[in-house]
Amino acid sequence: MLKVAVLVSGGGSNLQAIIDAKQAGKNPNCDLCAVISSTEGAYALERAKKADIPTYVVPRKAYGTRDEYTDAIIEKLREVGAEIIVLAGFMYILSPKFCEIYENKVLNVHPSLIPSFCGDGFYGLHVHEAALSYGVKLTGATVHFVSEVCDGGPIIMQKSAPVLEGDTPEILQKRVMEQCEWIILPEALRLCCDGKVEVVDGKVIIKED
Ligand code: GAR
């Protein structure tokens, strides 16, 4: 069993997908040991409580610099004994120190097919606005390991979804969540917990199940 901490900032639908997979017996080697929120009152905390997962709030507002906030998050992760960390709609970029300590141990879900529509400023609905404004016909989601480069770490899994006539950013976001994020995030986490994911020369290799 690996201890997994999930970092959240908002609604937590991706956290819910992880919880549902765990409860359905699809990730036996995952121990969901903590949900840590950057925001008081995030609905993700309610989802965690319902699933009997310990919750913590490390409020971004309470810390000045990015380094101070990163230290506070690292301290909490050490306290709960996290071995794998999932950023599931966590809206803050942490300092390089975090990436060094937890190299290839932090998974992030991003709502586009990286390297499109990613990097600084691309988060949440903005990503879907950018995809619509460019006019792409296909978009999707990516789960990757977190590195010092924003949205630039080794890619674990990707899944696509169509962009349809009349889509708004909200409609597209919902399709990408339902058809992509909620599927690949729990599956990528399972592969990590089962020890099936290896990084060689900056690229992910998935060992046969
Ligand atoms: C998700 O679409 C996630 O991919 C995105 O925020 C949303 C959070 O939803 N994350 C980013 O844009 C990070 N760059 P959730 O709280 O319901 O899981």
Short mmCIF file of N, CA and C in Angstrom, two decimals, residues 43-189:
data_model
loop_
_atom_site.label_atom_id
_atom_site.label_comp_id
_atom_site.label_asym_id
_atom_site.label_seq_id
_atom_site.Cartn_x
_atom_site.Cartn_y
_atom_site.Cartn_z
N TYR A 43 -15.36 22.57 -1.84
CA TYR A 43 -16.31 21.45 -1.79
C TYR A 43 -15.58 20.10 -1.77
N ALA A 44 -14.38 20.08 -2.31
CA ALA A 44 -13.57 18.85 -2.29
C ALA A 44 -13.42 18.33 -0.85
N LEU A 45 -13.36 19.20 0.12
CA LEU A 45 -13.21 18.78 1.52
C LEU A 45 -14.43 17.98 1.98
N GLU A 46 -15.61 18.39 1.53
CA GLU A 46 -16.84 17.66 1.86
C GLU A 46 -16.80 16.25 1.27
N ARG A 47 -16.34 16.18 0.03
CA ARG A 47 -16.25 14.87 -0.63
C ARG A 47 -15.32 13.94 0.16
N ALA A 48 -14.20 14.49 0.63
CA ALA A 48 -13.23 13.69 1.38
C ALA A 48 -13.83 13.23 2.71
N LYS A 49 -14.51 14.15 3.38
CA LYS A 49 -15.10 13.80 4.68
C LYS A 49 -16.12 12.67 4.53
N LYS A 50 -16.93 12.75 3.47
CA LYS A 50 -17.93 11.70 3.21
C LYS A 50 -17.28 10.35 3.01
N ALA A 51 -16.06 10.37 2.50
CA ALA A 51 -15.34 9.10 2.24
C ALA A 51 -14.41 8.74 3.40
N ASP A 52 -14.55 9.47 4.53
CA ASP A 52 -13.72 9.20 5.72
C ASP A 52 -12.23 9.37 5.48
N ILE A 53 -11.88 10.32 4.65
CA ILE A 53 -10.45 10.62 4.43
C ILE A 53 -10.11 11.86 5.26
N PRO A 54 -9.02 11.82 6.03
CA PRO A 54 -8.64 12.99 6.84
C PRO A 54 -8.41 14.22 5.96
N THR A 55 -8.94 15.36 6.39
CA THR A 55 -8.81 16.60 5.60
C THR A 55 -7.98 17.64 6.35
N TYR A 56 -7.29 18.46 5.58
CA TYR A 56 -6.46 19.54 6.13
C TYR A 56 -6.60 20.75 5.22
N VAL A 57 -6.51 21.93 5.82
CA VAL A 57 -6.48 23.14 5.00
C VAL A 57 -5.16 23.84 5.26
N VAL A 58 -4.41 24.09 4.19
CA VAL A 58 -3.19 24.90 4.27
C VAL A 58 -3.49 26.13 3.40
N PRO A 59 -4.03 27.18 3.99
CA PRO A 59 -4.56 28.28 3.16
C PRO A 59 -3.46 29.08 2.50
N ARG A 60 -3.57 29.24 1.17
CA ARG A 60 -2.57 30.02 0.44
C ARG A 60 -2.45 31.42 1.01
N LYS A 61 -3.61 31.96 1.40
CA LYS A 61 -3.67 33.35 1.89
C LYS A 61 -2.83 33.58 3.14
N ALA A 62 -2.61 32.51 3.91
CA ALA A 62 -1.92 32.67 5.20
C ALA A 62 -0.40 32.76 5.03
N TYR A 63 0.09 32.56 3.81
CA TYR A 63 1.56 32.58 3.58
C TYR A 63 1.92 33.63 2.55
N GLY A 64 3.06 34.27 2.76
CA GLY A 64 3.46 35.35 1.86
C GLY A 64 3.98 34.84 0.53
N THR A 65 5.21 34.34 0.55
CA THR A 65 5.86 33.98 -0.71
C THR A 65 5.52 32.54 -1.11
N ARG A 66 5.82 32.24 -2.37
CA ARG A 66 5.64 30.88 -2.88
C ARG A 66 6.49 29.89 -2.08
N ASP A 67 7.72 30.31 -1.74
CA ASP A 67 8.60 29.41 -0.97
C ASP A 67 8.02 29.09 0.41
N GLU A 68 7.47 30.11 1.07
CA GLU A 68 6.88 29.88 2.40
C GLU A 68 5.69 28.93 2.30
N TYR A 69 4.90 29.13 1.26
CA TYR A 69 3.73 28.25 1.09
C TYR A 69 4.18 26.82 0.76
N THR A 70 5.18 26.71 -0.09
CA THR A 70 5.71 25.39 -0.44
C THR A 70 6.21 24.66 0.81
N ASP A 71 6.93 25.38 1.69
CA ASP A 71 7.42 24.76 2.93
C ASP A 71 6.26 24.23 3.77
N ALA A 72 5.20 25.02 3.85
CA ALA A 72 4.04 24.62 4.66
C ALA A 72 3.38 23.36 4.09
N ILE A 73 3.30 23.29 2.76
CA ILE A 73 2.71 22.11 2.12
C ILE A 73 3.62 20.88 2.35
N ILE A 74 4.93 21.07 2.20
CA ILE A 74 5.87 19.95 2.41
C ILE A 74 5.78 19.44 3.85
N GLU A 75 5.69 20.36 4.78
CA GLU A 75 5.58 19.97 6.19
C GLU A 75 4.33 19.11 6.40
N LYS A 76 3.21 19.53 5.82
CA LYS A 76 1.97 18.76 5.97
C LYS A 76 2.09 17.39 5.31
N LEU A 77 2.71 17.35 4.13
CA LEU A 77 2.87 16.07 3.43
C LEU A 77 3.75 15.11 4.24
N ARG A 78 4.76 15.67 4.93
CA ARG A 78 5.63 14.82 5.75
C ARG A 78 4.86 14.31 6.97
N GLU A 79 4.08 15.20 7.54
CA GLU A 79 3.28 14.85 8.73
C GLU A 79 2.33 13.68 8.42
N VAL A 80 1.72 13.70 7.24
CA VAL A 80 0.76 12.62 6.91
C VAL A 80 1.46 11.42 6.27
N GLY A 81 2.75 11.54 6.01
CA GLY A 81 3.53 10.42 5.46
C GLY A 81 3.25 10.11 4.00
N ALA A 82 2.93 11.15 3.23
CA ALA A 82 2.56 10.92 1.82
C ALA A 82 3.73 10.38 1.02
N GLU A 83 3.45 9.33 0.24
CA GLU A 83 4.47 8.76 -0.66
C GLU A 83 4.20 9.14 -2.11
N ILE A 84 2.91 9.30 -2.44
CA ILE A 84 2.52 9.78 -3.77
C ILE A 84 1.56 10.95 -3.55
N ILE A 85 1.68 11.95 -4.40
CA ILE A 85 0.85 13.15 -4.26
C ILE A 85 0.11 13.38 -5.58
N VAL A 86 -1.17 13.70 -5.48
CA VAL A 86 -1.95 14.00 -6.68
C VAL A 86 -2.42 15.45 -6.61
N LEU A 87 -2.13 16.22 -7.65
CA LEU A 87 -2.68 17.56 -7.76
C LEU A 87 -3.97 17.43 -8.57
N ALA A 88 -5.10 17.56 -7.89
CA ALA A 88 -6.40 17.35 -8.55
C ALA A 88 -7.17 18.67 -8.50
N GLY A 89 -6.86 19.53 -9.48
CA GLY A 89 -7.49 20.85 -9.45
C GLY A 89 -6.86 21.74 -8.38
N PHE A 90 -5.57 21.51 -8.13
CA PHE A 90 -4.82 22.37 -7.19
C PHE A 90 -4.27 23.54 -7.99
N MET A 91 -4.66 24.76 -7.62
CA MET A 91 -4.47 25.90 -8.52
C MET A 91 -3.21 26.73 -8.24
N TYR A 92 -2.28 26.21 -7.47
CA TYR A 92 -1.06 26.99 -7.19
C TYR A 92 0.18 26.25 -7.65
N ILE A 93 1.13 27.00 -8.14
CA ILE A 93 2.40 26.41 -8.55
C ILE A 93 3.34 26.48 -7.36
N LEU A 94 3.94 25.33 -7.01
CA LEU A 94 4.85 25.29 -5.85
C LEU A 94 6.29 25.46 -6.32
N SER A 95 7.17 25.75 -5.37
CA SER A 95 8.58 26.04 -5.69
C SER A 95 9.31 24.79 -6.19
N PRO A 96 10.43 24.99 -6.91
CA PRO A 96 11.23 23.86 -7.42
C PRO A 96 11.61 22.84 -6.34
N LYS A 97 11.79 23.33 -5.11
CA LYS A 97 12.15 22.45 -3.99
C LYS A 97 11.16 21.27 -3.87
N PHE A 98 9.88 21.58 -4.04
CA PHE A 98 8.82 20.56 -3.97
C PHE A 98 9.04 19.49 -5.05
N CYS A 99 9.36 19.96 -6.27
CA CYS A 99 9.56 19.03 -7.39
C CYS A 99 10.79 18.16 -7.16
N GLU A 100 11.82 18.73 -6.53
CA GLU A 100 13.04 17.97 -6.25
C GLU A 100 12.78 16.87 -5.24
N ILE A 101 12.12 17.25 -4.13
CA ILE A 101 11.88 16.28 -3.05
C ILE A 101 11.00 15.13 -3.56
N TYR A 102 9.98 15.49 -4.34
CA TYR A 102 9.01 14.48 -4.77
C TYR A 102 9.11 14.19 -6.26
N GLU A 103 10.34 14.10 -6.76
CA GLU A 103 10.53 13.87 -8.20
C GLU A 103 9.85 12.56 -8.64
N ASN A 104 9.03 12.66 -9.68
CA ASN A 104 8.28 11.51 -10.21
C ASN A 104 7.37 10.85 -9.18
N LYS A 105 6.93 11.65 -8.21
CA LYS A 105 5.98 11.16 -7.20
C LYS A 105 4.71 12.01 -7.19
N VAL A 106 4.71 13.07 -7.98
CA VAL A 106 3.56 13.98 -7.98
C VAL A 106 2.86 13.92 -9.33
N LEU A 107 1.58 13.56 -9.32
CA LEU A 107 0.78 13.50 -10.54
C LEU A 107 -0.07 14.76 -10.64
N ASN A 108 -0.18 15.29 -11.84
CA ASN A 108 -1.06 16.44 -12.07
C ASN A 108 -1.99 16.11 -13.23
N VAL A 109 -3.26 16.54 -13.11
CA VAL A 109 -4.17 16.39 -14.25
C VAL A 109 -4.37 17.77 -14.86
N HIS A 110 -4.19 17.84 -16.19
CA HIS A 110 -4.33 19.11 -16.90
C HIS A 110 -5.37 18.92 -18.01
N PRO A 111 -6.28 19.90 -18.18
CA PRO A 111 -7.40 19.68 -19.10
C PRO A 111 -7.11 20.04 -20.55
N SER A 112 -5.98 19.60 -21.09
CA SER A 112 -5.72 19.71 -22.53
C SER A 112 -4.73 18.62 -22.90
N LEU A 113 -4.52 18.48 -24.22
CA LEU A 113 -3.51 17.54 -24.68
C LEU A 113 -2.18 18.29 -24.71
N ILE A 114 -1.40 18.15 -23.65
CA ILE A 114 -0.09 18.81 -23.57
C ILE A 114 0.77 18.31 -24.73
N PRO A 115 1.48 19.16 -25.50
CA PRO A 115 1.89 20.53 -25.16
C PRO A 115 0.96 21.64 -25.64
N SER A 116 -0.28 21.35 -25.99
CA SER A 116 -1.20 22.43 -26.36
C SER A 116 -1.82 23.04 -25.10
N PHE A 117 -2.06 24.33 -25.14
CA PHE A 117 -2.84 25.03 -24.12
C PHE A 117 -2.40 24.69 -22.70
N CYS A 118 -1.14 24.85 -22.42
CA CYS A 118 -0.63 24.56 -21.09
C CYS A 118 0.43 25.59 -20.70
N GLY A 119 0.91 25.49 -19.48
CA GLY A 119 1.92 26.43 -18.98
C GLY A 119 1.26 27.54 -18.17
N ASP A 120 2.06 28.55 -17.89
CA ASP A 120 1.59 29.66 -17.03
C ASP A 120 0.28 30.26 -17.52
N GLY A 121 -0.68 30.42 -16.64
CA GLY A 121 -1.94 31.08 -17.00
C GLY A 121 -2.99 30.16 -17.59
N PHE A 122 -2.59 28.94 -17.95
CA PHE A 122 -3.57 27.99 -18.50
C PHE A 122 -4.06 27.08 -17.38
N TYR A 123 -5.21 27.40 -16.85
CA TYR A 123 -5.80 26.55 -15.82
C TYR A 123 -7.32 26.68 -15.89
N GLY A 124 -8.00 25.63 -15.45
CA GLY A 124 -9.46 25.64 -15.39
C GLY A 124 -10.10 26.02 -16.72
N LEU A 125 -11.10 26.87 -16.65
CA LEU A 125 -11.88 27.25 -17.85
C LEU A 125 -11.04 27.96 -18.90
N HIS A 126 -9.97 28.67 -18.48
CA HIS A 126 -9.11 29.38 -19.44
C HIS A 126 -8.58 28.44 -20.52
N VAL A 127 -8.30 27.20 -20.12
CA VAL A 127 -7.75 26.23 -21.07
C VAL A 127 -8.77 25.96 -22.18
N HIS A 128 -10.02 25.81 -21.79
CA HIS A 128 -11.06 25.50 -22.78
C HIS A 128 -11.39 26.73 -23.62
N GLU A 129 -11.33 27.90 -23.02
CA GLU A 129 -11.51 29.15 -23.80
C GLU A 129 -10.44 29.22 -24.89
N ALA A 130 -9.21 28.90 -24.52
CA ALA A 130 -8.10 28.97 -25.48
C ALA A 130 -8.28 27.94 -26.60
N ALA A 131 -8.73 26.75 -26.25
CA ALA A 131 -8.94 25.70 -27.26
C ALA A 131 -10.03 26.13 -28.24
N LEU A 132 -11.12 26.70 -27.71
CA LEU A 132 -12.22 27.15 -28.58
C LEU A 132 -11.77 28.32 -29.45
N SER A 133 -11.02 29.22 -28.86
CA SER A 133 -10.62 30.40 -29.63
C SER A 133 -9.62 30.03 -30.73
N TYR A 134 -8.82 28.98 -30.51
CA TYR A 134 -7.90 28.53 -31.56
C TYR A 134 -8.66 27.79 -32.67
N GLY A 135 -9.74 27.10 -32.25
CA GLY A 135 -10.52 26.36 -33.24
C GLY A 135 -10.09 24.91 -33.43
N VAL A 136 -9.43 24.34 -32.41
CA VAL A 136 -9.03 22.93 -32.55
C VAL A 136 -10.29 22.05 -32.59
N LYS A 137 -10.19 20.91 -33.25
CA LYS A 137 -11.33 19.99 -33.37
C LYS A 137 -11.25 18.86 -32.36
N LEU A 138 -10.10 18.77 -31.74
CA LEU A 138 -9.85 17.70 -30.78
C LEU A 138 -9.12 18.31 -29.59
N THR A 139 -9.57 17.96 -28.40
CA THR A 139 -8.82 18.38 -27.21
C THR A 139 -8.77 17.17 -26.27
N GLY A 140 -8.61 17.39 -24.97
CA GLY A 140 -8.54 16.23 -24.09
C GLY A 140 -7.91 16.56 -22.77
N ALA A 141 -7.29 15.56 -22.15
CA ALA A 141 -6.65 15.77 -20.86
C ALA A 141 -5.35 14.97 -20.79
N THR A 142 -4.49 15.43 -19.90
CA THR A 142 -3.18 14.81 -19.72
C THR A 142 -2.93 14.60 -18.22
N VAL A 143 -2.40 13.44 -17.87
CA VAL A 143 -1.87 13.24 -16.52
C VAL A 143 -0.36 13.11 -16.66
N HIS A 144 0.36 13.92 -15.91
CA HIS A 144 1.82 13.91 -16.03
C HIS A 144 2.47 14.06 -14.66
N PHE A 145 3.73 13.68 -14.58
CA PHE A 145 4.49 13.95 -13.36
C PHE A 145 4.85 15.43 -13.34
N VAL A 146 4.89 16.00 -12.14
CA VAL A 146 5.18 17.41 -12.00
C VAL A 146 6.69 17.62 -11.97
N SER A 147 7.14 18.56 -12.80
CA SER A 147 8.56 18.94 -12.79
C SER A 147 8.64 20.45 -12.61
N GLU A 148 9.87 20.96 -12.62
CA GLU A 148 10.06 22.42 -12.44
C GLU A 148 9.40 23.23 -13.54
N VAL A 149 9.25 22.62 -14.72
CA VAL A 149 8.62 23.31 -15.85
C VAL A 149 7.11 23.14 -15.74
N CYS A 150 6.39 24.26 -15.68
CA CYS A 150 4.94 24.21 -15.50
C CYS A 150 4.28 23.37 -16.63
N ASP A 151 3.60 22.30 -16.24
CA ASP A 151 2.94 21.37 -17.18
C ASP A 151 3.94 20.69 -18.12
N GLY A 152 5.21 20.63 -17.71
CA GLY A 152 6.25 20.11 -18.61
C GLY A 152 6.84 18.78 -18.22
N GLY A 153 6.35 18.14 -17.16
CA GLY A 153 6.96 16.88 -16.71
C GLY A 153 6.53 15.70 -17.57
N PRO A 154 7.15 14.52 -17.34
CA PRO A 154 6.87 13.33 -18.14
C PRO A 154 5.38 12.96 -18.16
N ILE A 155 4.88 12.69 -19.36
CA ILE A 155 3.45 12.39 -19.54
C ILE A 155 3.18 10.92 -19.23
N ILE A 156 2.19 10.70 -18.37
CA ILE A 156 1.82 9.32 -18.00
C ILE A 156 0.69 8.81 -18.90
N MET A 157 -0.33 9.63 -19.09
CA MET A 157 -1.50 9.22 -19.89
C MET A 157 -2.17 10.41 -20.52
N GLN A 158 -2.76 10.20 -21.70
CA GLN A 158 -3.56 11.24 -22.35
C GLN A 158 -4.79 10.60 -22.95
N LYS A 159 -5.86 11.39 -23.04
CA LYS A 159 -7.08 10.89 -23.69
C LYS A 159 -7.73 12.09 -24.37
N SER A 160 -8.30 11.83 -25.55
CA SER A 160 -8.87 12.94 -26.32
C SER A 160 -10.39 12.97 -26.26
N ALA A 161 -10.94 14.14 -26.58
CA ALA A 161 -12.39 14.32 -26.71
C ALA A 161 -12.62 15.31 -27.85
N PRO A 162 -13.75 15.19 -28.57
CA PRO A 162 -13.99 16.10 -29.69
C PRO A 162 -14.45 17.47 -29.21
N VAL A 163 -14.14 18.48 -30.02
CA VAL A 163 -14.73 19.81 -29.83
C VAL A 163 -15.90 19.87 -30.81
N LEU A 164 -17.08 20.23 -30.32
CA LEU A 164 -18.27 20.19 -31.17
C LEU A 164 -18.81 21.59 -31.44
N GLU A 165 -19.52 21.70 -32.55
CA GLU A 165 -20.18 22.96 -32.93
C GLU A 165 -21.04 23.46 -31.77
N GLY A 166 -20.91 24.73 -31.46
CA GLY A 166 -21.76 25.31 -30.41
C GLY A 166 -21.22 25.14 -29.00
N ASP A 167 -20.05 24.51 -28.85
CA ASP A 167 -19.47 24.35 -27.50
C ASP A 167 -19.20 25.70 -26.85
N THR A 168 -19.47 25.78 -25.56
CA THR A 168 -19.00 26.90 -24.74
C THR A 168 -17.84 26.33 -23.90
N PRO A 169 -17.05 27.21 -23.26
CA PRO A 169 -15.99 26.67 -22.40
C PRO A 169 -16.54 25.72 -21.33
N GLU A 170 -17.71 26.04 -20.81
CA GLU A 170 -18.30 25.21 -19.75
C GLU A 170 -18.70 23.82 -20.28
N ILE A 171 -19.32 23.82 -21.48
CA ILE A 171 -19.75 22.54 -22.07
C ILE A 171 -18.52 21.68 -22.38
N LEU A 172 -17.50 22.33 -22.93
CA LEU A 172 -16.27 21.59 -23.29
C LEU A 172 -15.58 21.07 -22.04
N GLN A 173 -15.54 21.89 -21.01
CA GLN A 173 -14.91 21.46 -19.75
C GLN A 173 -15.59 20.20 -19.21
N LYS A 174 -16.93 20.21 -19.26
CA LYS A 174 -17.68 19.05 -18.74
C LYS A 174 -17.36 17.79 -19.55
N ARG A 175 -17.32 17.95 -20.91
CA ARG A 175 -17.02 16.78 -21.76
C ARG A 175 -15.62 16.25 -21.48
N VAL A 176 -14.66 17.17 -21.33
CA VAL A 176 -13.27 16.74 -21.09
C VAL A 176 -13.15 16.05 -19.73
N MET A 177 -13.88 16.56 -18.76
CA MET A 177 -13.85 15.89 -17.44
C MET A 177 -14.43 14.48 -17.54
N GLU A 178 -15.64 14.41 -18.11
CA GLU A 178 -16.35 13.12 -18.15
C GLU A 178 -15.65 12.09 -19.02
N GLN A 179 -15.18 12.52 -20.18
CA GLN A 179 -14.63 11.55 -21.15
C GLN A 179 -13.13 11.30 -20.96
N CYS A 180 -12.48 12.23 -20.25
CA CYS A 180 -11.01 12.11 -20.17
C CYS A 180 -10.50 12.11 -18.72
N GLU A 181 -10.63 13.25 -18.03
CA GLU A 181 -9.97 13.40 -16.74
C GLU A 181 -10.36 12.33 -15.73
N TRP A 182 -11.69 12.11 -15.62
CA TRP A 182 -12.16 11.19 -14.57
C TRP A 182 -11.80 9.75 -14.87
N ILE A 183 -11.34 9.49 -16.09
CA ILE A 183 -10.93 8.13 -16.46
C ILE A 183 -9.41 7.98 -16.28
N ILE A 184 -8.65 8.93 -16.84
CA ILE A 184 -7.19 8.71 -16.86
C ILE A 184 -6.53 9.02 -15.51
N LEU A 185 -7.11 9.94 -14.73
CA LEU A 185 -6.44 10.24 -13.45
C LEU A 185 -6.47 9.04 -12.49
N PRO A 186 -7.65 8.43 -12.24
CA PRO A 186 -7.63 7.24 -11.37
C PRO A 186 -6.77 6.10 -11.94
N GLU A 187 -6.78 5.96 -13.26
CA GLU A 187 -6.02 4.85 -13.87
C GLU A 187 -4.51 5.11 -13.75
N ALA A 188 -4.09 6.35 -13.98
CA ALA A 188 -2.67 6.68 -13.85
C ALA A 188 -2.22 6.48 -12.40
N LEU A 189 -3.08 6.86 -11.47
CA LEU A 189 -2.74 6.69 -10.05
C LEU A 189 -2.62 5.21 -9.71
#
